[in-house]
């Protein structure tokens, strides 16, 4: 099947088909995963509208009911246990996402990625819109919102393994940390856009805060169906020749450079890579050195990141006394810092060859910054802005590096012999384990926050320290490599 695509750059001979499609695929996958995160963000913005401080508002004279304290809240979130209910809604999504992620990579290696992503984005758009329709249909059942979020979490697992596999099919190893650090900014860009779009409607009709992002991700699903080219193999069928300049992400020489000693690399890399068509097993991926350590580290790193993702706007609204739109806008600074942090982490790890060491240093610095943000972050507007940017960079930097460049590095282990079909499973294992932390963080925040926000930040600092400790063995190996005791490893 010949896919729809712009033709001019190819017809005039200025670009080779594979070269043009390589850049086009990078843009498309960036757009796709931006829409995934864009559709996840509205719930964190709308929380502060679903439960408000009604005593500060003027009650309409024709409003039915006698409860002056909760007249402006949206049932069932008008009760004293509203934070627990918010935690339940968050975890309906996150638990389903964590469970589904372990299976998503397996499906992603056996189903055409174009169809897989298209179906995932269309269904995600449907369930995101269904949550917003609760406003217009006057639905007040916690079970409805929990079910819709759970289904959305399940279908959103189609995104990450598939887009990483697409990029893996096209791009050379090069400066992997920097390239993937820039590309991975789609996570923060999606969060920012989701916050801004939801903020436009949150105070007037919060249902549109979900419906508009739902339409956007469904529209990108249509774009995916018509324009995504999964790999160069599809181009060969159309143009009849292969681009000899293509350097696969999972090239065998890359494996040898990372995992072999300098004296062995030349002789091994001269051997042709063995072609594999059989997808790696789940247990086989777990046996790759470094997969377990980075997966568990991501569990705690993602716990911190997703607690901010789901609870930061409400925290800002409660502590700094911003209205829902202002709190949502202010929370985007955390994601702006995350973009910078991901790029810096990629650059530093490229230059030093120390993926684990880069993550560890950023995690060590993040712990005291989180403590300071809780205690002095709301003293002034300038302090709030500065602390959010710094915390966002230090928290999301390791998260971005592990889910992109580290996953690619682990997918190049010499035992895989250039098997590109391992990357989707390795990515799913790492991100799936991290998603367990993503589910635990907001849940614990919902349970702990009634006792005080200080306790929530103690939990976040503890998680950061544990994430750092889990990388200690890999950091030790990297340091020994720098000192000349052993070959340098990236995982």
Short mmCIF file of N, CA, C and O in Angstrom, two decimals, residues 94-206:
data_model
loop_
_atom_site.label_atom_id
_atom_site.label_comp_id
_atom_site.label_asym_id
_atom_site.label_seq_id
_atom_site.Cartn_x
_atom_site.Cartn_y
_atom_site.Cartn_z
N UNK A 94 -3.71 5.15 35.93
CA UNK A 94 -2.30 4.79 36.04
C UNK A 94 -2.09 3.29 36.27
O UNK A 94 -1.12 2.72 35.76
N UNK A 95 -2.96 2.65 37.04
CA UNK A 95 -2.83 1.21 37.25
C UNK A 95 -3.10 0.46 35.94
O UNK A 95 -2.38 -0.48 35.58
N UNK A 96 -4.15 0.89 35.24
CA UNK A 96 -4.44 0.27 33.94
C UNK A 96 -3.28 0.49 32.97
O UNK A 96 -2.91 -0.40 32.21
N UNK A 97 -2.69 1.68 33.02
CA UNK A 97 -1.54 1.99 32.15
C UNK A 97 -0.35 1.11 32.49
O UNK A 97 0.32 0.58 31.61
N UNK A 98 -0.08 0.96 33.79
CA UNK A 98 1.08 0.16 34.21
C UNK A 98 0.91 -1.30 33.81
O UNK A 98 1.85 -1.93 33.32
N UNK A 99 -0.28 -1.85 34.01
CA UNK A 99 -0.52 -3.26 33.66
C UNK A 99 -0.47 -3.44 32.14
O UNK A 99 0.17 -4.35 31.62
N UNK A 100 -1.14 -2.55 31.43
CA UNK A 100 -1.19 -2.67 29.98
C UNK A 100 0.15 -2.49 29.30
O UNK A 100 0.41 -3.09 28.25
N UNK A 101 1.05 -1.69 29.91
CA UNK A 101 2.34 -1.42 29.28
C UNK A 101 3.18 -2.68 29.11
O UNK A 101 3.91 -2.82 28.13
N UNK A 102 3.09 -3.61 30.06
CA UNK A 102 3.88 -4.83 29.96
C UNK A 102 3.45 -5.69 28.76
O UNK A 102 4.24 -6.45 28.23
N UNK A 103 2.19 -5.57 28.36
CA UNK A 103 1.71 -6.33 27.20
C UNK A 103 1.79 -5.52 25.91
O UNK A 103 1.83 -6.09 24.82
N UNK A 104 1.81 -4.21 26.05
CA UNK A 104 1.78 -3.35 24.87
C UNK A 104 3.00 -3.55 23.98
O UNK A 104 2.89 -3.60 22.75
N UNK A 105 4.19 -3.68 24.59
CA UNK A 105 5.39 -3.88 23.80
C UNK A 105 5.35 -5.17 23.01
O UNK A 105 5.83 -5.23 21.87
N UNK A 106 4.75 -6.20 23.61
CA UNK A 106 4.65 -7.50 22.92
C UNK A 106 3.75 -7.37 21.70
O UNK A 106 4.07 -7.84 20.61
N UNK A 107 2.60 -6.68 21.86
CA UNK A 107 1.71 -6.46 20.72
C UNK A 107 2.36 -5.57 19.68
O UNK A 107 2.22 -5.78 18.47
N UNK A 108 3.10 -4.54 20.16
CA UNK A 108 3.72 -3.59 19.25
C UNK A 108 4.72 -4.22 18.31
O UNK A 108 4.98 -3.70 17.22
N UNK A 109 5.34 -5.33 18.70
CA UNK A 109 6.30 -6.01 17.85
C UNK A 109 5.64 -6.96 16.86
O UNK A 109 6.30 -7.44 15.94
N UNK A 110 4.36 -7.21 17.03
CA UNK A 110 3.68 -8.21 16.20
C UNK A 110 2.54 -7.62 15.37
O UNK A 110 1.96 -8.32 14.55
N UNK A 111 2.22 -6.35 15.59
CA UNK A 111 1.15 -5.68 14.87
C UNK A 111 1.76 -4.50 14.11
O UNK A 111 2.66 -3.85 14.63
N UNK A 112 1.33 -4.21 12.89
CA UNK A 112 1.84 -3.04 12.18
C UNK A 112 1.69 -1.78 13.03
O UNK A 112 0.61 -1.47 13.55
N UNK A 113 2.80 -1.05 13.20
CA UNK A 113 2.80 0.09 14.11
C UNK A 113 1.83 1.17 13.69
O UNK A 113 1.26 1.87 14.54
N UNK A 114 1.63 1.33 12.40
CA UNK A 114 0.71 2.37 11.91
C UNK A 114 -0.71 2.09 12.39
O UNK A 114 -1.42 2.99 12.86
N UNK A 115 -1.14 0.84 12.27
CA UNK A 115 -2.48 0.49 12.74
C UNK A 115 -2.57 0.57 14.26
O UNK A 115 -3.57 1.01 14.82
N UNK A 116 -1.51 0.11 14.91
CA UNK A 116 -1.50 0.07 16.38
C UNK A 116 -1.64 1.47 16.96
O UNK A 116 -2.45 1.71 17.87
N UNK A 117 -0.85 2.42 16.44
CA UNK A 117 -0.92 3.79 16.92
C UNK A 117 -2.25 4.45 16.56
O UNK A 117 -2.85 5.18 17.36
N UNK A 118 -2.73 4.19 15.35
CA UNK A 118 -3.99 4.81 14.92
C UNK A 118 -5.15 4.39 15.81
O UNK A 118 -5.91 5.23 16.29
N UNK A 119 -5.27 3.10 16.04
CA UNK A 119 -6.36 2.60 16.90
C UNK A 119 -6.22 3.16 18.32
O UNK A 119 -7.20 3.58 18.94
N UNK A 120 -4.99 3.18 18.83
CA UNK A 120 -4.76 3.68 20.17
C UNK A 120 -5.17 5.14 20.32
O UNK A 120 -5.83 5.52 21.30
N UNK A 121 -4.81 5.97 19.35
CA UNK A 121 -5.14 7.40 19.45
C UNK A 121 -6.63 7.66 19.26
O UNK A 121 -7.20 8.54 19.91
N UNK A 122 -7.27 6.92 18.37
CA UNK A 122 -8.71 7.09 18.18
C UNK A 122 -9.48 6.71 19.45
O UNK A 122 -10.40 7.43 19.87
N UNK A 123 -9.10 5.58 20.05
CA UNK A 123 -9.79 5.15 21.28
C UNK A 123 -9.48 6.09 22.44
O UNK A 123 -10.37 6.38 23.26
N UNK A 124 -8.25 6.58 22.53
CA UNK A 124 -7.92 7.52 23.58
C UNK A 124 -8.73 8.81 23.44
O UNK A 124 -9.19 9.38 24.44
N UNK A 125 -8.90 9.27 22.20
CA UNK A 125 -9.73 10.44 21.97
C UNK A 125 -11.17 10.21 22.41
O UNK A 125 -11.80 11.10 23.01
N UNK A 126 -11.67 9.00 22.15
CA UNK A 126 -13.04 8.66 22.56
C UNK A 126 -13.21 8.73 24.07
O UNK A 126 -14.13 9.38 24.58
N UNK A 127 -12.31 8.08 24.82
CA UNK A 127 -12.47 8.03 26.27
C UNK A 127 -12.18 9.38 26.93
O UNK A 127 -12.78 9.70 27.96
N UNK A 128 -11.27 10.16 26.34
CA UNK A 128 -11.04 11.51 26.87
C UNK A 128 -12.29 12.36 26.72
O UNK A 128 -12.69 13.09 27.64
N UNK A 129 -12.94 12.26 25.57
CA UNK A 129 -14.20 13.00 25.35
C UNK A 129 -15.30 12.52 26.28
O UNK A 129 -16.12 13.32 26.77
N UNK A 130 -15.35 11.20 26.53
CA UNK A 130 -16.40 10.67 27.41
C UNK A 130 -16.28 11.24 28.82
O UNK A 130 -17.30 11.49 29.49
N UNK A 131 -15.05 11.46 29.29
CA UNK A 131 -14.89 12.07 30.61
C UNK A 131 -15.48 13.48 30.61
O UNK A 131 -16.20 13.87 31.53
N UNK A 132 -15.19 14.24 29.56
CA UNK A 132 -15.74 15.60 29.48
C UNK A 132 -17.24 15.63 29.32
O UNK A 132 -17.91 16.57 29.79
N UNK A 133 -17.82 14.61 28.67
CA UNK A 133 -19.27 14.56 28.50
C UNK A 133 -19.99 14.40 29.83
O UNK A 133 -21.19 14.68 29.92
N UNK A 134 -19.26 13.95 30.86
CA UNK A 134 -19.88 13.88 32.19
C UNK A 134 -20.41 15.21 32.66
O UNK A 134 -21.39 15.28 33.41
N UNK A 135 -19.77 16.30 32.22
CA UNK A 135 -20.23 17.65 32.58
C UNK A 135 -21.57 17.96 31.92
O UNK A 135 -22.50 18.46 32.56
N UNK A 136 -21.68 17.66 30.63
CA UNK A 136 -22.89 18.01 29.88
C UNK A 136 -24.03 17.04 30.15
O UNK A 136 -25.20 17.43 30.05
N UNK A 137 -23.70 15.79 30.49
CA UNK A 137 -24.74 14.81 30.80
C UNK A 137 -25.07 14.78 32.28
O UNK A 137 -25.88 13.96 32.72
N UNK A 138 -24.43 15.66 33.05
CA UNK A 138 -24.71 15.80 34.48
C UNK A 138 -24.51 14.47 35.23
O UNK A 138 -25.33 14.03 36.03
N UNK A 139 -23.36 13.82 34.96
CA UNK A 139 -23.04 12.53 35.58
C UNK A 139 -22.26 12.78 36.87
O UNK A 139 -21.27 13.51 36.88
N UNK A 140 -22.69 12.15 37.96
CA UNK A 140 -22.06 12.37 39.27
C UNK A 140 -21.63 11.06 39.92
O UNK A 140 -21.53 10.99 41.15
N UNK A 141 -21.37 10.05 39.13
CA UNK A 141 -20.95 8.75 39.65
C UNK A 141 -19.44 8.62 39.58
O UNK A 141 -18.83 8.78 38.50
N UNK A 142 -18.81 8.31 40.71
CA UNK A 142 -17.36 8.11 40.73
C UNK A 142 -16.97 6.91 39.88
O UNK A 142 -15.88 6.88 39.29
N UNK A 143 -17.87 5.93 39.78
CA UNK A 143 -17.57 4.74 39.00
C UNK A 143 -17.49 5.05 37.52
O UNK A 143 -16.70 4.43 36.80
N UNK A 144 -18.28 5.98 37.05
CA UNK A 144 -18.22 6.37 35.64
C UNK A 144 -16.86 6.98 35.32
O UNK A 144 -16.19 6.58 34.35
N UNK A 145 -16.43 7.93 36.12
CA UNK A 145 -15.17 8.61 35.85
C UNK A 145 -13.98 7.67 36.03
O UNK A 145 -13.00 7.74 35.27
N UNK A 146 -14.05 6.77 37.02
CA UNK A 146 -12.97 5.81 37.22
C UNK A 146 -12.88 4.83 36.06
O UNK A 146 -11.78 4.50 35.58
N UNK A 147 -14.04 4.37 35.56
CA UNK A 147 -14.04 3.43 34.44
C UNK A 147 -13.49 4.07 33.17
O UNK A 147 -12.67 3.47 32.45
N UNK A 148 -13.93 5.28 32.89
CA UNK A 148 -13.45 5.98 31.69
C UNK A 148 -11.95 6.20 31.75
O UNK A 148 -11.22 5.99 30.77
N UNK A 149 -11.45 6.58 32.92
CA UNK A 149 -10.01 6.79 33.08
C UNK A 149 -9.23 5.48 32.94
O UNK A 149 -8.14 5.45 32.38
N UNK A 150 -9.79 4.39 33.48
CA UNK A 150 -9.11 3.09 33.37
C UNK A 150 -9.00 2.66 31.91
O UNK A 150 -7.95 2.18 31.46
N UNK A 151 -10.07 2.82 31.15
CA UNK A 151 -10.04 2.44 29.74
C UNK A 151 -9.08 3.34 28.96
O UNK A 151 -8.37 2.88 28.06
N UNK A 152 -9.05 4.61 29.32
CA UNK A 152 -8.12 5.53 28.66
C UNK A 152 -6.68 5.14 28.96
O UNK A 152 -5.82 5.17 28.08
N UNK A 153 -6.41 4.76 30.21
CA UNK A 153 -5.07 4.34 30.57
C UNK A 153 -4.63 3.10 29.79
O UNK A 153 -3.47 3.00 29.38
N UNK A 154 -5.56 2.20 29.58
CA UNK A 154 -5.25 0.97 28.85
C UNK A 154 -4.89 1.26 27.39
O UNK A 154 -3.88 0.75 26.87
N UNK A 155 -5.67 2.09 26.72
CA UNK A 155 -5.41 2.35 25.30
C UNK A 155 -4.22 3.29 25.11
O UNK A 155 -3.58 3.29 24.05
N UNK A 156 -3.89 4.07 26.14
CA UNK A 156 -2.73 4.97 26.00
C UNK A 156 -1.40 4.21 26.03
O UNK A 156 -0.37 4.76 25.66
N UNK A 157 -1.42 2.95 26.44
CA UNK A 157 -0.19 2.16 26.42
C UNK A 157 0.28 1.86 25.00
O UNK A 157 1.41 1.41 24.81
N UNK A 158 -0.56 2.10 24.02
CA UNK A 158 -0.16 1.88 22.64
C UNK A 158 0.91 2.87 22.19
O UNK A 158 1.63 2.62 21.21
N UNK A 159 1.03 3.99 22.89
CA UNK A 159 1.85 5.09 22.40
C UNK A 159 3.35 4.92 22.50
O UNK A 159 4.06 4.88 21.49
N UNK A 160 3.85 4.77 23.73
CA UNK A 160 5.29 4.88 23.93
C UNK A 160 6.11 3.78 23.25
O UNK A 160 7.06 4.09 22.51
N UNK A 161 5.81 2.48 23.45
CA UNK A 161 6.61 1.47 22.76
C UNK A 161 6.57 1.63 21.24
O UNK A 161 7.57 1.38 20.56
N UNK A 162 5.44 2.05 20.71
CA UNK A 162 5.30 2.15 19.26
C UNK A 162 6.11 3.31 18.68
O UNK A 162 6.78 3.16 17.66
N UNK A 163 6.06 4.49 19.32
CA UNK A 163 6.82 5.63 18.78
C UNK A 163 8.33 5.40 18.92
O UNK A 163 9.11 5.78 18.05
N UNK A 164 8.76 4.77 20.03
CA UNK A 164 10.18 4.47 20.20
C UNK A 164 10.64 3.47 19.15
O UNK A 164 11.73 3.59 18.57
N UNK A 165 9.81 2.47 18.86
CA UNK A 165 10.16 1.50 17.84
C UNK A 165 10.24 2.14 16.46
O UNK A 165 11.12 1.81 15.66
N UNK A 166 9.34 3.08 16.17
CA UNK A 166 9.38 3.79 14.89
C UNK A 166 10.69 4.57 14.74
O UNK A 166 11.36 4.51 13.71
N UNK A 167 11.04 5.31 15.78
CA UNK A 167 12.29 6.07 15.73
C UNK A 167 13.48 5.12 15.64
O UNK A 167 14.45 5.37 14.92
N UNK A 168 13.39 4.00 16.35
CA UNK A 168 14.46 3.01 16.30
C UNK A 168 14.65 2.39 14.93
O UNK A 168 15.75 1.99 14.56
N UNK A 169 13.58 2.34 14.14
CA UNK A 169 13.67 1.78 12.79
C UNK A 169 14.37 2.72 11.82
O UNK A 169 14.81 2.30 10.75
N UNK A 170 14.46 4.00 12.18
CA UNK A 170 14.92 4.99 11.22
C UNK A 170 16.28 5.63 11.56
O UNK A 170 17.00 6.04 10.66
N UNK A 171 16.58 5.77 12.85
CA UNK A 171 17.67 6.68 13.20
C UNK A 171 18.92 5.97 13.67
O UNK A 171 18.87 4.99 14.40
N UNK A 172 20.07 6.52 13.26
CA UNK A 172 21.37 6.00 13.64
C UNK A 172 21.72 6.35 15.07
O UNK A 172 21.12 7.22 15.70
N UNK A 173 22.76 5.68 15.57
CA UNK A 173 23.14 5.86 16.97
C UNK A 173 23.67 7.26 17.25
O UNK A 173 23.33 7.84 18.24
N UNK A 174 24.55 7.80 16.38
CA UNK A 174 25.03 9.17 16.47
C UNK A 174 25.12 9.70 17.88
O UNK A 174 25.64 9.08 18.78
N UNK A 175 24.59 10.91 18.07
CA UNK A 175 24.50 11.51 19.39
C UNK A 175 23.12 11.20 19.96
O UNK A 175 22.25 12.06 20.04
N UNK A 176 22.95 9.95 20.34
CA UNK A 176 21.63 9.44 20.71
C UNK A 176 21.03 10.19 21.89
O UNK A 176 19.85 10.51 21.90
N UNK A 177 21.85 10.49 22.92
CA UNK A 177 21.31 11.16 24.10
C UNK A 177 20.76 12.53 23.76
O UNK A 177 19.68 12.90 24.22
N UNK A 178 21.50 13.31 22.96
CA UNK A 178 21.04 14.65 22.61
C UNK A 178 19.80 14.60 21.73
O UNK A 178 18.81 15.29 21.97
N UNK A 179 19.86 13.77 20.66
CA UNK A 179 18.72 13.69 19.74
C UNK A 179 17.46 13.24 20.46
O UNK A 179 16.39 13.84 20.31
N UNK A 180 17.59 12.21 21.26
CA UNK A 180 16.41 11.71 21.97
C UNK A 180 16.00 12.63 23.10
O UNK A 180 14.82 12.68 23.47
N UNK A 181 16.97 13.38 23.66
CA UNK A 181 16.61 14.37 24.67
C UNK A 181 15.74 15.47 24.10
O UNK A 181 14.75 15.90 24.72
N UNK A 182 16.09 15.93 22.90
CA UNK A 182 15.26 16.94 22.22
C UNK A 182 13.93 16.33 21.82
O UNK A 182 12.86 16.92 22.04
N UNK A 183 13.97 15.15 21.22
CA UNK A 183 12.73 14.49 20.77
C UNK A 183 11.80 14.21 21.94
O UNK A 183 10.59 14.37 21.83
N UNK A 184 12.37 13.81 23.08
CA UNK A 184 11.55 13.46 24.24
C UNK A 184 10.88 14.67 24.88
O UNK A 184 10.04 14.52 25.77
N UNK A 185 11.20 15.87 24.41
CA UNK A 185 10.51 17.05 24.94
C UNK A 185 9.03 17.03 24.59
O UNK A 185 8.26 17.85 25.10
N UNK A 186 8.62 16.08 23.71
CA UNK A 186 7.19 15.97 23.42
C UNK A 186 6.38 15.73 24.69
O UNK A 186 5.22 16.16 24.78
N UNK A 187 6.97 15.06 25.68
CA UNK A 187 6.26 14.81 26.94
C UNK A 187 5.90 16.12 27.62
O UNK A 187 4.75 16.36 28.00
N UNK A 188 6.89 17.00 27.75
CA UNK A 188 6.66 18.29 28.41
C UNK A 188 5.83 19.22 27.54
O UNK A 188 4.98 19.96 28.06
N UNK A 189 6.07 19.20 26.23
CA UNK A 189 5.27 20.04 25.33
C UNK A 189 3.80 19.64 25.40
O UNK A 189 2.91 20.50 25.46
N UNK A 190 3.54 18.34 25.45
CA UNK A 190 2.16 17.88 25.58
C UNK A 190 1.53 18.30 26.89
O UNK A 190 0.36 18.71 26.93
N UNK A 191 2.31 18.20 27.98
CA UNK A 191 1.79 18.65 29.27
C UNK A 191 1.47 20.14 29.27
O UNK A 191 0.47 20.58 29.83
N UNK A 192 2.36 20.92 28.66
CA UNK A 192 2.16 22.37 28.62
C UNK A 192 0.92 22.71 27.80
O UNK A 192 0.05 23.47 28.25
N UNK A 193 0.82 22.13 26.61
CA UNK A 193 -0.34 22.41 25.76
C UNK A 193 -1.63 21.93 26.41
O UNK A 193 -2.67 22.60 26.34
N UNK A 194 -1.57 20.74 27.04
CA UNK A 194 -2.75 20.23 27.72
C UNK A 194 -3.20 21.14 28.84
O UNK A 194 -4.41 21.36 29.04
N UNK A 195 -2.24 21.69 29.59
CA UNK A 195 -2.57 22.61 30.67
C UNK A 195 -3.20 23.89 30.14
O UNK A 195 -4.20 24.39 30.67
N UNK A 196 -2.61 24.44 29.08
CA UNK A 196 -3.12 25.70 28.53
C UNK A 196 -4.50 25.53 27.90
O UNK A 196 -5.38 26.38 28.09
N UNK A 197 -4.69 24.43 27.17
CA UNK A 197 -6.00 24.20 26.54
C UNK A 197 -7.06 23.95 27.61
O UNK A 197 -8.16 24.52 27.54
N UNK A 198 -6.75 23.12 28.59
CA UNK A 198 -7.72 22.87 29.66
C UNK A 198 -8.00 24.13 30.45
O UNK A 198 -9.14 24.37 30.89
N UNK A 199 -6.98 24.96 30.64
CA UNK A 199 -7.16 26.20 31.41
C UNK A 199 -8.10 27.18 30.75
O UNK A 199 -8.74 27.99 31.44
N UNK A 200 -8.21 27.14 29.43
CA UNK A 200 -9.10 28.06 28.72
C UNK A 200 -10.56 27.81 29.10
O UNK A 200 -11.36 28.75 29.24
N UNK A 201 -10.92 26.54 29.32
CA UNK A 201 -12.33 26.18 29.56
C UNK A 201 -12.65 25.83 31.00
O UNK A 201 -13.82 25.69 31.35
N UNK A 202 -11.63 25.68 31.86
CA UNK A 202 -11.86 25.08 33.17
C UNK A 202 -12.85 25.86 34.02
O UNK A 202 -13.65 25.27 34.76
N UNK A 203 -12.85 27.18 33.96
CA UNK A 203 -13.71 27.98 34.83
C UNK A 203 -15.12 28.17 34.28
O UNK A 203 -16.03 28.49 35.03
N UNK A 204 -15.31 27.93 32.98
CA UNK A 204 -16.62 28.15 32.37
C UNK A 204 -17.35 26.84 32.09
O UNK A 204 -18.52 26.68 32.47
N UNK A 205 -16.68 25.91 31.43
CA UNK A 205 -17.30 24.62 31.09
C UNK A 205 -16.19 23.58 31.08
O UNK A 205 -15.59 23.32 30.02
N UNK A 206 -15.91 22.96 32.23
CA UNK A 206 -14.74 22.09 32.34
C UNK A 206 -14.82 20.86 31.43
O UNK A 206 -13.81 20.23 31.13
#
